[in-house]
Amino acid sequence: MSEQTDFAGILEKNEGSILAAWVEGQLSGSTRQGAISDGELKESSRAFLSSFTKAVKSDYNEQLSGEAWQPIRAHLTALSRERVIQGFSPAETATFIFSLKKPLFDLLRKEFGKDSGRLVDEYWKLTQTLDQLGLMTVEAYQNTRQEIIERQQQELLDLTTPVVRLWDSIVALPLIGTLDSERTQVVMESLLDSIVENEAAIAIIDITGVPTVDTLVAQHLLKTVAAARLMGAECIISGIRPQIAQTIVHLGVDLGDVVTKATLAEALKIALRRVGLAVGKIAPAKQDN
């Protein structure tokens, strides 16, 4: 009998006791017992242990390179994704694998305790295997968390670049925060889509919420203006505070023939005139004596 088949047979014979000891170890060492039920933890552990036993029986190698380990990889990827959502840390997630060491080491000691050479070999091979699985778990956790962060960043960009329809054929884009290259692309796409959707002739870009305007920010604004003009819409930039005006002059930035205004209200007045509209006060209604 080969070592590979021998160890797999030991796992199959003792799967119940291994599972019980493993689950108990996870529950006793967990700081987030409320995030996952005991039943869910036991079922996930049982499914993993079953797949682990099959993989060991088929291809017990420390590199985990064979197809027999694919179900293990899939299980750990799914588990890591769930743990990220549940708020587990990378260390807490990796404990799922590392907590399996003790019950398996105890079993090896029981089976090969009288053969020190064999015991050391089995210890070393199992340690390498579980360490690889632990690293795989942490990597899957990090990849999942990065995906979530990137998706949240994109959602935040979308939320911070809303295009508002102010009037027929007039839209406004209030900008808040720093305007970098990535965000400029989102701004352009949002503005151009809104111009098409609303058949807008005037687009007001309000930079009241932009903390500073340097050469790079000014270039991004001009690119956005140029893109809007290609779609047939004229742009007005509002929110030009005294500090920003001084900075633009100091940097020698040429905004060309772009109309600029200090406030959104002033920009809206010009936009209304450009489309043949005006805002005026309503005369107070006469009261009967």
Coordinates of C-alpha atoms in Angstrom, one line a residue:
M1 CA 0.0 0.0 0.0
S2 CA 1.4 3.4 -1.0
E3 CA 1.8 6.3 1.5
Q4 CA -0.8 8.2 -0.6
T5 CA -3.4 5.5 -0.4
D6 CA -2.5 4.7 3.2
F7 CA -3.1 8.3 4.4
A8 CA -6.4 8.6 2.4
G9 CA -7.6 5.4 4.0
I10 CA -6.8 6.8 7.4
L11 CA -8.8 9.9 6.6
E12 CA -11.8 7.9 5.3
K13 CA -11.8 5.7 8.4
N14 CA -11.6 8.6 10.9
E15 CA -13.6 11.3 8.9
G16 CA -16.3 11.6 11.6
S17 CA -13.9 12.1 14.5
I18 CA -11.7 14.5 12.5
L19 CA -14.8 16.6 11.6
A20 CA -16.0 16.7 15.2
A21 CA -12.6 17.8 16.5
W22 CA -12.1 20.3 13.7
V23 CA -15.5 22.0 14.1
E24 CA -15.0 22.2 17.9
G25 CA -11.6 23.8 17.4
Q26 CA -13.0 26.4 15.0
L27 CA -15.9 27.2 17.3
S28 CA -13.7 27.6 20.4
G29 CA -11.2 29.8 18.6
S30 CA -13.7 31.9 16.7
T31 CA -14.2 35.6 17.5
R32 CA -17.2 35.9 15.2
Q33 CA -19.4 33.0 16.1
G34 CA -22.5 35.1 15.4
A35 CA -21.5 35.7 11.8
I36 CA -22.0 32.1 10.8
S37 CA -24.2 29.4 12.3
D38 CA -22.8 26.2 13.8
G39 CA -24.8 24.3 11.1
E40 CA -23.3 26.2 8.3
L41 CA -19.8 25.9 9.7
K42 CA -20.2 22.1 10.1
E43 CA -21.6 21.6 6.6
S44 CA -18.8 23.7 5.0
S45 CA -16.2 21.8 7.0
R46 CA -17.8 18.4 6.1
A47 CA -17.8 19.3 2.4
F48 CA -14.2 20.4 2.5
L49 CA -13.0 17.4 4.4
S50 CA -14.8 15.1 2.0
S51 CA -13.1 16.8 -1.0
F52 CA -9.8 16.8 0.8
T53 CA -10.0 13.1 1.4
K54 CA -10.8 12.5 -2.3
A55 CA -7.9 14.7 -3.5
V56 CA -5.4 13.0 -1.2
K57 CA -6.6 9.6 -2.4
S58 CA -6.2 10.6 -6.1
D59 CA -3.2 12.9 -6.1
Y60 CA -1.4 13.7 -2.7
N61 CA 1.2 16.3 -3.7
E62 CA 2.3 19.4 -1.9
Q63 CA 2.0 21.6 -5.0
L64 CA -1.8 20.9 -5.3
S65 CA -1.4 21.0 -9.1
G66 CA -3.6 18.2 -10.1
E67 CA -7.2 18.3 -11.2
A68 CA -8.2 16.4 -8.1
W69 CA -7.6 19.6 -6.1
Q70 CA -9.8 21.8 -8.3
P71 CA -12.9 21.2 -6.0
I72 CA -10.8 22.3 -3.1
R73 CA -9.8 25.5 -4.8
A74 CA -13.4 26.2 -5.7
H75 CA -14.5 25.5 -2.2
L76 CA -11.9 27.9 -0.7
T77 CA -12.7 30.6 -3.2
A78 CA -16.4 30.5 -2.3
L79 CA -15.7 30.3 1.4
S80 CA -13.3 33.3 1.2
R81 CA -15.9 35.3 -0.6
E82 CA -18.5 34.6 2.0
R83 CA -16.1 35.4 4.8
V84 CA -15.2 38.8 3.3
I85 CA -18.9 39.7 3.1
Q86 CA -19.4 38.5 6.7
G87 CA -16.6 40.7 7.9
F88 CA -14.0 38.1 8.8
S89 CA -10.3 39.2 8.7
P90 CA -7.8 37.4 6.5
A91 CA -6.3 35.6 9.6
E92 CA -9.8 34.5 10.8
T93 CA -10.5 33.2 7.3
A94 CA -7.2 31.3 7.0
T95 CA -7.9 29.7 10.4
F96 CA -10.5 27.5 8.6
I97 CA -7.5 25.6 7.2
F98 CA -4.9 26.0 9.9
S99 CA -7.3 24.7 12.6
L100 CA -7.4 21.4 10.7
K101 CA -3.7 20.8 11.6
K102 CA -4.3 19.7 15.2
P103 CA -6.9 16.9 14.6
L104 CA -4.9 15.6 11.6
F105 CA -1.5 15.8 13.5
D106 CA -3.1 14.0 16.4
L107 CA -4.4 11.3 14.1
L108 CA -0.9 10.9 12.5
R109 CA 0.7 10.6 15.9
K110 CA -1.8 7.9 16.8
E111 CA -1.2 5.9 13.6
F112 CA 2.6 6.3 13.2
G113 CA 3.7 7.1 16.7
K114 CA 5.9 4.0 16.8
D115 CA 7.6 4.9 13.5
S116 CA 9.4 8.2 14.1
G117 CA 10.8 8.4 10.6
R118 CA 7.5 7.8 9.0
L119 CA 5.8 10.2 11.4
V120 CA 8.2 13.0 10.6
D121 CA 7.7 12.5 6.8
E122 CA 3.9 12.5 7.2
Y123 CA 4.0 15.6 9.4
W124 CA 6.2 17.5 6.9
K125 CA 4.1 16.5 3.8
L126 CA 0.8 17.4 5.5
T127 CA 2.2 20.7 6.9
Q128 CA 3.3 21.7 3.4
T129 CA -0.1 20.7 2.0
L130 CA -2.1 22.6 4.6
D131 CA 0.1 25.7 4.4
Q132 CA -0.4 25.8 0.6
L133 CA -4.2 25.6 1.2
G134 CA -3.9 28.3 3.8
L135 CA -2.0 30.6 1.4
M136 CA -4.6 29.8 -1.3
T137 CA -7.4 30.8 1.1
V138 CA -5.7 34.2 1.9
E139 CA -5.1 34.9 -1.7
A140 CA -8.7 34.2 -2.6
Y141 CA -9.7 36.4 0.3
Q142 CA -7.5 39.3 -0.9
N143 CA -8.7 39.0 -4.5
T144 CA -12.4 39.0 -3.4
R145 CA -11.8 42.1 -1.2
Q146 CA -10.0 43.9 -4.0
E147 CA -12.9 43.2 -6.3
I148 CA -15.3 44.6 -3.8
I149 CA -13.2 47.7 -3.2
E150 CA -12.9 48.4 -6.9
R151 CA -16.7 47.9 -7.4
Q152 CA -17.4 50.3 -4.4
Q153 CA -15.0 52.8 -5.8
Q154 CA -16.8 52.7 -9.2
E155 CA -20.2 53.0 -7.5
L156 CA -18.8 56.0 -5.5
L157 CA -17.6 57.6 -8.7
D158 CA -21.0 57.2 -10.2
L159 CA -22.7 58.6 -7.1
T160 CA -20.4 61.7 -7.0
T161 CA -20.9 62.6 -10.7
P162 CA -24.7 62.9 -11.0
V163 CA -26.0 64.8 -14.0
V164 CA -29.1 66.9 -13.2
R165 CA -31.7 68.1 -15.6
L166 CA -32.4 71.7 -14.7
W167 CA -34.7 72.6 -17.5
D168 CA -35.7 71.6 -21.0
S169 CA -32.3 71.3 -22.9
I170 CA -30.3 72.4 -19.8
V171 CA -28.3 69.9 -17.7
A172 CA -25.9 70.5 -14.8
L173 CA -23.0 68.4 -13.5
P174 CA -22.0 69.3 -10.0
L175 CA -18.5 68.1 -9.2
I176 CA -17.3 67.3 -5.7
G177 CA -13.8 66.3 -4.8
T178 CA -10.6 65.9 -6.8
L179 CA -10.9 65.5 -10.6
D180 CA -8.3 63.0 -11.8
S181 CA -7.9 61.1 -15.1
E182 CA -10.1 58.1 -14.1
R183 CA -12.9 60.3 -12.7
T184 CA -12.7 62.6 -15.8
Q185 CA -13.6 59.6 -17.9
V186 CA -16.6 58.8 -15.7
V187 CA -17.6 62.5 -15.8
M188 CA -17.4 62.6 -19.6
E189 CA -19.4 59.4 -20.0
S190 CA -22.1 60.6 -17.6
L191 CA -22.3 64.1 -19.2
L192 CA -22.4 62.8 -22.8
D193 CA -25.1 60.2 -22.0
S194 CA -27.2 62.9 -20.3
I195 CA -26.8 65.3 -23.2
V196 CA -28.1 62.7 -25.6
E197 CA -30.8 61.5 -23.3
N198 CA -32.1 65.0 -22.6
E199 CA -31.3 66.5 -26.0
A200 CA -29.4 69.2 -24.1
A201 CA -28.1 72.4 -25.7
I202 CA -26.4 73.7 -22.6
A203 CA -24.4 71.8 -20.0
I204 CA -23.3 73.6 -16.8
I205 CA -20.3 72.1 -15.1
D206 CA -20.2 73.3 -11.5
I207 CA -16.9 73.0 -9.7
T208 CA -17.9 74.7 -6.4
G209 CA -17.1 71.4 -4.6
V210 CA -13.7 70.9 -6.2
P211 CA -11.1 72.0 -3.6
T212 CA -8.3 73.0 -5.9
V213 CA -7.8 73.6 -9.6
D214 CA -4.4 73.0 -11.0
T215 CA -3.1 72.6 -14.6
L216 CA -4.1 69.0 -14.7
V217 CA -7.7 69.6 -13.4
A218 CA -8.1 72.5 -15.9
Q219 CA -7.0 70.2 -18.7
H220 CA -9.6 67.6 -17.6
L221 CA -12.3 70.3 -17.6
L222 CA -11.3 71.4 -21.1
K223 CA -11.4 67.8 -22.3
T224 CA -14.9 67.5 -20.9
V225 CA -16.0 70.7 -22.5
A226 CA -14.6 69.6 -25.9
A227 CA -16.4 66.3 -25.7
A228 CA -19.7 68.0 -24.9
R229 CA -19.2 70.4 -27.8
L230 CA -18.7 67.5 -30.2
M231 CA -22.2 66.3 -29.0
G232 CA -23.6 69.8 -29.9
A233 CA -23.9 71.2 -26.4
E234 CA -22.3 74.4 -25.1
C235 CA -20.7 74.3 -21.7
I236 CA -20.7 76.8 -18.9
I237 CA -18.3 76.4 -15.9
S238 CA -19.6 77.7 -12.6
G239 CA -18.2 77.8 -9.2
I240 CA -15.1 79.9 -10.1
R241 CA -14.2 81.3 -6.7
P242 CA -11.6 84.1 -6.3
Q243 CA -8.9 81.7 -5.2
I244 CA -9.5 79.4 -8.2
A245 CA -9.5 82.4 -10.6
Q246 CA -6.2 83.6 -9.2
T247 CA -4.8 80.1 -9.5
I248 CA -5.9 79.7 -13.1
V249 CA -4.3 83.1 -14.0
H250 CA -1.1 82.3 -12.1
L251 CA -0.8 78.9 -13.9
G252 CA -1.4 80.6 -17.3
V253 CA -4.3 78.2 -18.1
D254 CA -6.2 79.3 -21.1
L255 CA -9.9 78.3 -20.8
G256 CA -10.5 79.6 -24.3
D257 CA -13.9 80.8 -25.0
V258 CA -15.5 78.8 -22.3
V259 CA -18.1 80.9 -20.3
T260 CA -17.3 80.9 -16.6
K261 CA -19.4 82.2 -13.7
A262 CA -19.0 82.4 -9.9
T263 CA -22.2 80.7 -9.0
L264 CA -24.5 78.1 -10.4
A265 CA -27.4 80.5 -10.2
E266 CA -25.6 83.0 -12.5
A267 CA -24.7 80.1 -14.9
L268 CA -28.3 79.1 -15.0
K269 CA -29.5 82.6 -15.9
I270 CA -27.1 82.6 -18.9
A271 CA -28.2 79.1 -19.9
L272 CA -31.8 80.1 -19.8
R273 CA -31.1 83.2 -22.0
R274 CA -29.2 81.0 -24.5
V275 CA -32.3 78.9 -25.0
G276 CA -34.6 81.9 -25.1
L277 CA -36.0 81.7 -21.6
A278 CA -35.8 84.0 -18.6
V279 CA -36.7 83.9 -14.9
G280 CA -38.6 86.8 -13.4
K281 CA -40.5 87.6 -10.3
I282 CA -44.2 87.1 -10.2
A283 CA -46.2 90.2 -9.2
P284 CA -47.9 89.8 -5.9
A285 CA -51.6 89.1 -6.2
K286 CA -53.9 92.0 -5.4
Q287 CA -56.0 91.5 -2.3
D288 CA -59.6 92.5 -2.3
N289 CA -60.6 95.1 0.3

